Tab-separated table of C-alpha atoms and ligand atoms in Angstrom:
chain	number	residue	atom	x	y	z
A	1	MET	CA	91.148	-32.120	67.205
A	2	SER	CA	88.448	-33.231	69.639
A	3	ARG	CA	86.475	-36.370	70.217
A	4	PHE	CA	83.003	-36.911	71.686
A	5	THR	CA	82.185	-40.529	72.526
A	6	LEU	CA	78.994	-42.111	73.859
A	7	PRO	CA	77.473	-45.595	73.791
A	8	ARG	CA	76.013	-46.589	70.414
A	9	ASP	CA	72.584	-47.079	72.051
A	10	ILE	CA	71.057	-45.731	75.246
A	11	HIS	CA	67.742	-47.396	76.012
A	12	TYR	CA	65.800	-45.547	78.704
A	13	GLY	CA	62.388	-45.807	80.305
A	14	LYS	CA	60.489	-48.134	82.595
A	15	GLY	CA	60.707	-51.752	81.519
A	16	THR	CA	63.680	-51.294	79.162
A	17	LEU	CA	65.357	-54.282	80.803
A	18	ASP	CA	63.283	-56.181	78.216
A	19	VAL	CA	65.590	-54.848	75.487
A	20	LEU	CA	67.862	-57.753	76.486
A	21	LYS	CA	65.380	-60.069	74.749
A	22	THR	CA	66.440	-58.607	71.400
A	23	LEU	CA	70.208	-58.677	71.915
A	24	LYS	CA	72.064	-60.512	69.140
A	25	GLY	CA	74.785	-62.897	70.262
A	26	LYS	CA	75.716	-66.382	71.461
A	27	LYS	CA	77.067	-66.115	74.996
A	28	ALA	CA	76.605	-63.481	77.692
A	29	ILE	CA	78.367	-63.185	81.040
A	30	VAL	CA	76.441	-61.158	83.606
A	31	VAL	CA	78.607	-59.316	86.162
A	32	VAL	CA	76.787	-58.247	89.350
A	33	GLY	CA	77.464	-57.070	92.892
A	34	GLY	CA	76.437	-58.177	96.331
A	35	GLY	CA	72.849	-59.275	95.893
A	36	SER	CA	70.354	-56.406	95.707
A	37	MET	CA	69.787	-57.095	91.997
A	38	LYS	CA	69.098	-60.722	92.888
A	39	ARG	CA	66.889	-59.846	95.884
A	40	PHE	CA	64.675	-57.537	93.878
A	41	GLY	CA	64.367	-60.043	91.021
A	42	PHE	CA	66.191	-57.980	88.391
A	43	LEU	CA	69.008	-60.489	87.958
A	44	ASP	CA	66.584	-63.336	87.215
A	45	LYS	CA	64.701	-61.113	84.815
A	46	ALA	CA	67.882	-60.130	82.978
A	47	VAL	CA	69.041	-63.759	82.728
A	48	ASN	CA	65.639	-64.922	81.465
A	49	ASN	CA	65.560	-62.125	78.902
A	50	LEU	CA	69.017	-63.096	77.627
A	51	LYS	CA	67.941	-66.751	77.387
A	52	GLU	CA	64.887	-65.645	75.439
A	53	ALA	CA	67.322	-63.958	73.052
A	54	GLY	CA	68.841	-67.421	72.529
A	55	MET	CA	71.995	-66.815	74.532
A	56	GLU	CA	73.929	-69.095	76.814
A	57	VAL	CA	74.317	-67.190	80.112
A	58	ARG	CA	76.877	-67.359	82.889
A	59	LEU	CA	76.982	-65.265	86.074
A	60	PHE	CA	79.922	-63.585	87.763
A	61	GLU	CA	78.545	-62.520	91.156
A	62	ASN	CA	79.635	-60.768	94.337
A	63	VAL	CA	81.748	-57.930	92.966
A	64	GLU	CA	82.575	-55.951	96.129
A	65	PRO	CA	82.158	-52.165	96.604
A	66	ASP	CA	85.423	-50.490	95.470
A	67	PRO	CA	86.331	-53.566	93.377
A	68	SER	CA	89.815	-55.043	93.717
A	69	VAL	CA	92.464	-56.061	91.204
A	70	GLU	CA	91.927	-59.685	92.327
A	71	THR	CA	88.198	-59.551	91.498
A	72	VAL	CA	89.004	-58.078	88.086
A	73	MET	CA	91.525	-60.849	87.360
A	74	LYS	CA	89.104	-63.555	88.545
A	75	GLY	CA	86.377	-62.134	86.327
A	76	ALA	CA	88.723	-61.911	83.337
A	77	ALA	CA	89.746	-65.566	83.865
A	78	ALA	CA	86.069	-66.598	83.999
A	79	MET	CA	85.521	-64.725	80.726
A	80	ARG	CA	88.528	-66.355	79.035
A	81	GLU	CA	87.144	-69.739	80.018
A	82	PHE	CA	83.517	-69.038	78.945
A	83	GLU	CA	84.344	-66.845	75.903
A	84	PRO	CA	81.284	-64.554	75.935
A	85	ASP	CA	80.551	-62.211	73.046
A	86	TRP	CA	78.565	-59.949	75.395
A	87	ILE	CA	79.587	-58.631	78.795
A	88	ILE	CA	76.497	-57.485	80.720
A	89	ALA	CA	77.320	-55.429	83.824
A	90	MET	CA	74.502	-54.708	86.208
A	91	GLY	CA	74.133	-52.835	89.509
A	92	GLY	CA	75.796	-49.858	91.185
A	93	GLY	CA	79.028	-48.306	89.951
A	94	SER	CA	81.232	-51.101	91.320
A	95	PRO	CA	80.194	-54.147	89.254
A	96	ILE	CA	80.084	-52.018	86.095
A	97	ASP	CA	83.543	-50.535	86.775
A	98	ALA	CA	84.923	-54.003	87.569
A	99	ALA	CA	83.426	-55.488	84.405
A	100	LYS	CA	85.023	-52.742	82.282
A	101	ALA	CA	88.469	-53.706	83.605
A	102	MET	CA	87.706	-57.444	83.251
A	103	TRP	CA	86.911	-56.749	79.608
A	104	VAL	CA	90.435	-55.392	79.003
A	105	PHE	CA	92.134	-58.414	80.608
A	106	TYR	CA	89.732	-60.821	78.866
A	107	GLU	CA	90.735	-59.449	75.480
A	108	TYR	CA	94.405	-58.817	76.378
A	109	PRO	CA	95.446	-61.399	79.015
A	110	ASN	CA	99.098	-60.354	78.900
A	111	THR	CA	98.541	-56.683	79.641
A	112	THR	CA	99.075	-55.269	83.158
A	113	PHE	CA	97.437	-52.553	85.263
A	114	GLU	CA	100.654	-50.544	85.014
A	115	GLU	CA	100.314	-50.563	81.221
A	116	ILE	CA	96.742	-49.248	81.162
A	117	ILE	CA	97.070	-46.711	83.984
A	118	GLN	CA	98.211	-44.077	81.478
A	119	PRO	CA	94.964	-42.334	80.384
A	120	PHE	CA	93.749	-43.030	76.853
A	121	SER	CA	96.397	-45.692	76.169
A	122	PHE	CA	94.249	-48.846	76.019
A	123	PRO	CA	94.585	-51.527	73.372
A	124	GLU	CA	91.711	-51.737	70.872
A	125	LEU	CA	88.771	-53.506	72.545
A	126	ARG	CA	85.741	-55.286	70.969
A	127	GLN	CA	87.909	-58.026	69.466
A	128	LYS	CA	86.035	-60.642	71.515
A	129	ALA	CA	83.010	-59.005	73.141
A	130	LYS	CA	80.755	-55.982	73.316
A	131	PHE	CA	79.713	-54.357	76.563
A	132	LEU	CA	76.258	-53.531	77.926
A	133	ALA	CA	75.730	-51.712	81.236
A	134	ILE	CA	72.609	-51.488	83.396
A	135	PRO	CA	72.883	-49.036	86.347
A	136	SER	CA	70.821	-49.475	89.515
A	137	THR	CA	71.922	-46.249	91.229
A	138	SER	CA	71.512	-42.704	89.910
A	139	GLY	CA	74.936	-41.116	90.219
A	140	THR	CA	78.175	-42.456	88.774
A	141	ALA	CA	76.821	-42.778	85.200
A	142	THR	CA	79.514	-45.379	84.556
A	143	GLU	CA	77.048	-46.899	82.037
A	144	VAL	CA	77.970	-44.099	79.611
A	145	THR	CA	81.470	-43.042	80.693
A	146	ALA	CA	85.030	-43.869	79.674
A	147	PHE	CA	86.070	-44.388	83.301
A	148	SER	CA	86.508	-47.151	85.861
A	149	VAL	CA	88.109	-47.144	89.299
A	150	ILE	CA	89.860	-50.301	90.531
A	151	THR	CA	91.605	-50.616	93.904
A	152	ASP	CA	94.899	-52.392	94.520
A	153	TYR	CA	94.495	-53.131	98.234
A	154	ALA	CA	97.983	-54.656	98.566
A	155	LYS	CA	99.627	-51.465	97.307
A	156	GLY	CA	96.941	-49.147	98.733
A	157	ILE	CA	96.421	-47.535	95.310
A	158	LYS	CA	93.269	-46.661	93.382
A	159	TYR	CA	93.707	-47.024	89.628
A	160	PRO	CA	91.474	-44.536	87.833
A	161	LEU	CA	91.211	-46.056	84.373
A	162	ALA	CA	90.229	-43.724	81.530
A	163	ASP	CA	89.838	-44.588	77.858
A	164	PHE	CA	87.037	-44.298	75.297
A	165	ASN	CA	87.583	-48.012	74.573
A	166	ILE	CA	85.737	-48.782	77.832
A	167	THR	CA	82.758	-46.549	77.060
A	168	PRO	CA	80.010	-49.204	76.907
A	169	ASP	CA	78.361	-50.130	73.591
A	170	VAL	CA	74.876	-50.177	75.066
A	171	ALA	CA	73.356	-48.674	78.213
A	172	ILE	CA	69.976	-49.683	79.601
A	173	VAL	CA	68.747	-46.871	81.858
A	174	ASP	CA	65.660	-48.443	83.400
A	175	PRO	CA	64.272	-46.427	86.351
A	176	ASP	CA	62.623	-49.542	87.820
A	177	LEU	CA	66.078	-50.576	89.074
A	178	ALA	CA	66.714	-47.222	90.781
A	179	GLU	CA	63.421	-47.328	92.664
A	180	THR	CA	65.010	-49.622	95.233
A	181	MET	CA	67.645	-47.073	96.362
A	182	PRO	CA	67.424	-46.013	100.035
A	183	ALA	CA	66.907	-42.256	100.711
A	184	LYS	CA	70.469	-41.526	101.862
A	185	LEU	CA	71.976	-43.205	98.805
A	186	THR	CA	69.537	-41.222	96.642
A	187	ALA	CA	70.771	-37.948	98.170
A	188	HIS	CA	74.469	-38.791	97.895
A	189	THR	CA	74.368	-40.192	94.356
A	190	GLY	CA	72.165	-37.292	93.241
A	191	MET	CA	74.669	-34.736	94.531
A	192	ASP	CA	77.452	-36.701	92.825
A	193	ALA	CA	75.522	-36.260	89.559
A	194	LEU	CA	75.069	-32.522	90.193
A	195	THR	CA	78.808	-32.208	90.831
A	196	HIS	CA	79.597	-34.090	87.604
A	197	ALA	CA	77.436	-31.707	85.608
A	198	ILE	CA	78.719	-28.494	87.238
A	199	GLU	CA	82.370	-29.564	87.030
A	200	ALA	CA	81.914	-30.594	83.379
A	201	TYR	CA	80.308	-27.223	82.581
A	202	VAL	CA	83.238	-25.207	83.966
A	203	SER	CA	85.967	-27.684	82.942
A	204	THR	CA	88.722	-26.314	80.722
A	205	LEU	CA	87.810	-29.146	78.322
A	206	HIS	CA	84.106	-28.276	78.064
A	207	THR	CA	82.788	-27.972	74.490
A	208	CYS	CA	79.618	-27.051	72.650
A	209	PHE	CA	78.904	-30.792	72.589
A	210	THR	CA	79.095	-31.221	76.374
A	211	ASP	CA	77.563	-27.908	77.557
A	212	PRO	CA	73.894	-28.643	76.688
A	213	LEU	CA	74.058	-32.036	78.419
A	214	ALA	CA	75.615	-30.525	81.543
A	215	LEU	CA	73.066	-27.706	81.789
A	216	GLN	CA	70.107	-30.005	81.208
A	217	ALA	CA	71.389	-32.350	83.922
A	218	ILE	CA	71.861	-29.462	86.381
A	219	GLY	CA	68.312	-28.227	85.759
A	220	MET	CA	66.875	-31.701	86.263
A	221	VAL	CA	68.801	-32.383	89.491
A	222	PHE	CA	67.616	-29.069	90.982
A	223	GLY	CA	64.102	-29.875	89.785
A	224	TYR	CA	63.797	-33.484	90.918
A	225	LEU	CA	66.365	-34.544	93.546
A	226	GLN	CA	64.443	-33.372	96.612
A	227	ALA	CA	61.241	-35.160	95.561
A	228	SER	CA	63.263	-38.240	94.589
A	229	TYR	CA	64.852	-38.177	98.067
A	230	THR	CA	61.429	-38.214	99.741
A	231	GLY	CA	60.320	-41.151	97.597
A	232	ASP	CA	58.485	-39.676	94.587
A	233	LYS	CA	58.776	-42.319	91.865
A	234	GLY	CA	58.340	-39.927	88.945
A	235	ALA	CA	61.131	-37.722	90.292
A	236	ARG	CA	63.292	-40.807	90.902
A	237	GLU	CA	62.853	-41.694	87.223
A	238	GLN	CA	63.907	-38.191	86.101
A	239	MET	CA	66.980	-38.356	88.372
A	240	HIS	CA	67.992	-41.632	86.705
A	241	TYR	CA	68.035	-39.812	83.357
A	242	ALA	CA	69.644	-36.644	84.768
A	243	GLN	CA	72.647	-38.544	86.144
A	244	CYS	CA	73.069	-40.252	82.770
A	245	LEU	CA	73.061	-36.886	80.947
A	246	ALA	CA	75.637	-35.594	83.444
A	247	GLY	CA	77.735	-38.678	82.682
A	248	MET	CA	77.569	-38.020	78.946
A	249	ALA	CA	78.900	-34.518	79.643
A	250	PHE	CA	81.717	-35.352	82.058
A	251	SER	CA	82.914	-38.436	80.178
A	252	ASN	CA	83.879	-36.016	77.406
A	253	ALA	CA	84.637	-32.777	79.329
A	254	LEU	CA	86.197	-34.396	82.427
A	255	LEU	CA	85.853	-33.055	85.986
A	256	GLY	CA	87.562	-30.729	88.479
A	257	ILE	CA	88.957	-30.401	91.988
A	258	VAL	CA	85.737	-31.202	93.871
A	259	HIS	CA	86.397	-34.716	92.665
A	260	SER	CA	90.158	-34.478	93.322
A	261	MET	CA	89.392	-33.568	96.949
A	262	ALA	CA	86.639	-36.199	97.327
A	263	HIS	CA	88.957	-38.898	95.933
A	264	LYS	CA	91.801	-38.079	98.311
A	265	THR	CA	89.751	-37.447	101.484
A	266	GLY	CA	87.485	-40.462	100.859
A	267	ALA	CA	89.616	-43.123	102.525
A	268	ALA	CA	92.111	-40.904	104.378
A	269	PHE	CA	90.710	-41.071	107.919
A	270	LYS	CA	90.880	-43.921	110.383
A	271	ASN	CA	87.271	-43.977	111.641
A	272	GLY	CA	85.686	-44.576	108.239
A	273	HIS	CA	85.182	-43.419	104.658
A	274	ILE	CA	83.663	-40.101	103.617
A	275	VAL	CA	81.081	-41.263	101.082
A	276	HIS	CA	81.934	-39.965	97.591
A	277	GLY	CA	78.693	-38.155	96.788
A	278	CYS	CA	78.454	-36.623	100.251
A	279	ALA	CA	82.050	-35.347	100.032
A	280	ASN	CA	81.265	-33.758	96.661
A	281	ALA	CA	78.146	-32.110	98.066
A	282	MET	CA	80.067	-30.573	100.984
A	283	TYR	CA	83.024	-29.355	98.881
A	284	LEU	CA	81.101	-28.070	95.848
A	285	PRO	CA	80.066	-24.611	97.193
A	286	LYS	CA	83.613	-24.022	98.522
A	287	VAL	CA	85.251	-24.966	95.235
A	288	ILE	CA	82.846	-22.701	93.327
A	289	GLN	CA	83.948	-19.790	95.556
A	290	PHE	CA	87.590	-20.686	94.897
A	291	ASN	CA	87.254	-21.191	91.122
A	292	ALA	CA	85.141	-18.037	90.731
A	293	LYS	CA	88.258	-15.951	91.370
A	294	ASN	CA	88.987	-16.894	87.749
A	295	PRO	CA	86.721	-14.465	85.787
A	296	GLU	CA	86.008	-16.952	82.994
A	297	ALA	CA	84.919	-19.601	85.473
A	298	ALA	CA	82.820	-17.049	87.378
A	299	GLU	CA	81.021	-16.256	84.123
A	300	ARG	CA	80.294	-19.967	83.586
A	301	TYR	CA	78.873	-20.367	87.116
A	302	ALA	CA	76.744	-17.247	86.537
A	303	GLN	CA	75.388	-18.880	83.369
A	304	ILE	CA	74.400	-21.938	85.412
A	305	ALA	CA	72.694	-19.710	88.012
A	306	THR	CA	70.753	-17.875	85.306
A	307	TYR	CA	69.805	-21.169	83.643
A	308	VAL	CA	68.222	-22.459	86.861
A	309	GLY	CA	66.343	-19.185	87.399
A	310	LEU	CA	68.455	-17.578	90.138
A	311	LYS	CA	68.611	-13.794	90.370
A	312	GLY	CA	71.591	-11.465	90.711
A	313	ALA	CA	72.578	-7.977	89.526
A	314	ASN	CA	76.027	-9.101	88.363
A	315	THR	CA	78.271	-12.157	87.946
A	316	GLN	CA	79.412	-12.080	91.562
A	317	GLU	CA	75.850	-12.052	92.906
A	318	LEU	CA	74.830	-14.877	90.586
A	319	VAL	CA	77.798	-17.012	91.716
A	320	LYS	CA	76.846	-16.371	95.342
A	321	ALA	CA	73.212	-17.270	94.601
A	322	LEU	CA	74.380	-20.597	93.113
A	323	CYS	CA	76.542	-21.401	96.168
A	324	ASP	CA	73.673	-20.538	98.522
A	325	LYS	CA	71.280	-22.681	96.512
A	326	ILE	CA	73.623	-25.697	96.737
A	327	SER	CA	74.113	-25.183	100.500
A	328	ASP	CA	70.328	-24.962	101.052
A	329	PHE	CA	69.878	-28.005	98.853
A	330	ASN	CA	72.378	-29.953	100.988
A	331	LYS	CA	70.459	-29.017	104.143
A	332	SER	CA	67.188	-30.271	102.669
A	333	LEU	CA	68.901	-33.600	101.898
A	334	ASN	CA	70.368	-33.893	105.423
A	335	ILE	CA	73.907	-33.530	104.091
A	336	PRO	CA	76.281	-31.812	106.565
A	337	SER	CA	77.900	-28.517	105.553
A	338	CYS	CA	81.459	-29.558	106.437
A	339	ILE	CA	83.800	-32.471	107.237
A	340	LYS	CA	83.782	-31.572	110.957
A	341	ASP	CA	80.052	-32.350	111.141
A	342	TYR	CA	80.253	-35.504	109.006
A	343	GLU	CA	78.780	-38.578	110.734
A	344	GLY	CA	78.778	-37.024	114.199
A	345	GLY	CA	82.431	-35.920	114.149
A	346	MET	CA	83.914	-39.006	112.524
A	347	VAL	CA	87.001	-36.991	111.480
A	348	PRO	CA	88.636	-35.391	114.565
A	349	GLU	CA	90.332	-32.010	114.129
A	350	GLU	CA	93.773	-33.298	115.195
A	351	GLU	CA	93.687	-36.118	112.641
A	352	PHE	CA	92.536	-33.733	109.913
A	353	LYS	CA	95.328	-31.257	110.645
A	354	ALA	CA	97.957	-33.985	110.854
A	355	LYS	CA	97.012	-35.355	107.427
A	356	LEU	CA	96.187	-32.058	105.702
A	357	HIS	CA	99.541	-31.536	103.986
A	358	ASP	CA	99.618	-34.989	102.391
A	359	ILE	CA	95.946	-34.981	101.381
A	360	ALA	CA	96.375	-31.572	99.719
A	361	ALA	CA	99.427	-32.777	97.773
A	362	LEU	CA	97.583	-35.919	96.641
A	363	ALA	CA	94.511	-33.889	95.630
A	364	ILE	CA	96.636	-31.596	93.470
A	365	SER	CA	98.149	-34.615	91.696
A	366	ASP	CA	94.719	-36.250	91.160
A	367	ALA	CA	93.716	-36.917	87.537
A	368	CYS	CA	90.724	-34.541	87.877
A	369	THR	CA	92.811	-31.457	88.753
A	370	GLY	CA	94.151	-30.861	85.233
A	371	SER	CA	90.790	-29.773	83.792
A	372	ASN	CA	89.807	-27.544	86.732
A	373	PRO	CA	89.532	-23.851	85.720
A	374	ARG	CA	91.914	-22.712	88.491
A	375	ILE	CA	94.936	-24.798	89.505
A	376	PRO	CA	95.542	-24.475	93.254
A	377	THR	CA	98.979	-24.238	94.845
A	378	GLN	CA	99.791	-26.494	97.801
A	379	GLU	CA	99.030	-23.628	100.186
A	380	GLU	CA	95.723	-22.823	98.470
A	381	MET	CA	94.627	-26.465	98.490
A	382	GLU	CA	95.395	-26.718	102.213
A	383	LYS	CA	93.349	-23.567	102.862
A	384	LEU	CA	90.502	-24.830	100.681
A	385	LEU	CA	90.378	-28.171	102.491
A	386	THR	CA	90.456	-26.324	105.820
A	387	CYS	CA	87.427	-24.271	104.710
A	388	CYS	CA	85.712	-27.579	103.845
A	389	TYR	CA	86.531	-28.908	107.306
A	390	PHE	CA	85.219	-25.924	109.298
A	391	ASP	CA	82.610	-24.568	106.830
A	392	GLN	CA	84.434	-21.256	106.356
A	393	GLU	CA	84.047	-18.726	103.546
A	394	VAL	CA	86.640	-19.076	100.750
A	395	ASP	CA	88.046	-15.580	100.170
A	396	PHE	CA	91.403	-16.247	98.482
B	401	FE	FE1	81.639	-38.651	91.056
């Protein structure tokens, strides 16, 4: 038995923020991040649209990047006090992820993070409110996914929440909001989207429902990300849709070890974070080489290569052509080829080697590893991460 879940409505296109004018309800709480939505006037526009729809509106502002348990609990308390029948989450991945978790604790005040950490174990939502998400970056696709990541800073734990209950009811994918992204963020979030689509396509949980979405997203990222990076507005619009299609695929097919490795290397080093999308971009060609030792996975990568018009006499050549294409793509987006070169040597070799064993163990136990087409041993994961550090060929 399988399930394929998406939002009830996905409104897309320039100016679709105006759909808020037609929303039916009494009270809406708008959850936003640090201020870019306000600065560019989108927050005011959203609030005015909701008022035009006859709703009483309250704001919950300043959700931080990598939102905390405390922020979630504060937001849930604000919701319990205001009693909205719509939760409107707007901005990058963080405010939308935070609002998803607030929703759970708004509807079930007595539940705990420990109780919902088990994937697909949430209580039945939509008893008090429905959820509408409006993304301003083109990458995480949290507006259409069943996932949210919340950080417990006191315990030093990231809670990856997963349940179709938190798949939003409505997504508004308006490219006007993504036009404000800086170039570097465009590159990183775009490569995150490409990784979502490729990992979903080769996932052990991929289906005939998720495959077309993944392939279409891959084709669009290869077609539009470079122009979007250099500021082409039409390409930026297409990337906003491509990342959403990738999200529809991976929310239902799940991901793989590129994400496991990005999650566990992200905050592991003392001089700073390795940005999620950039980590994915660096690890993706290496993981393809590793997974392609599984013949079924190799066949799937070859299908992707053929779909995007790459040439090769056999499966092996097609897989290599795909890896080369991703590496060239990274170069054109000014993404380094390995951890060693990240941010001018931010991660020293000694620190990497000292932490390698633990990072590899954590990556193997990451929630994304289970659906990867080849499950690495501890030794293999250490070797794979080492190849990602030095930009070495993966031949095991
Ligand atoms: Fe991602």
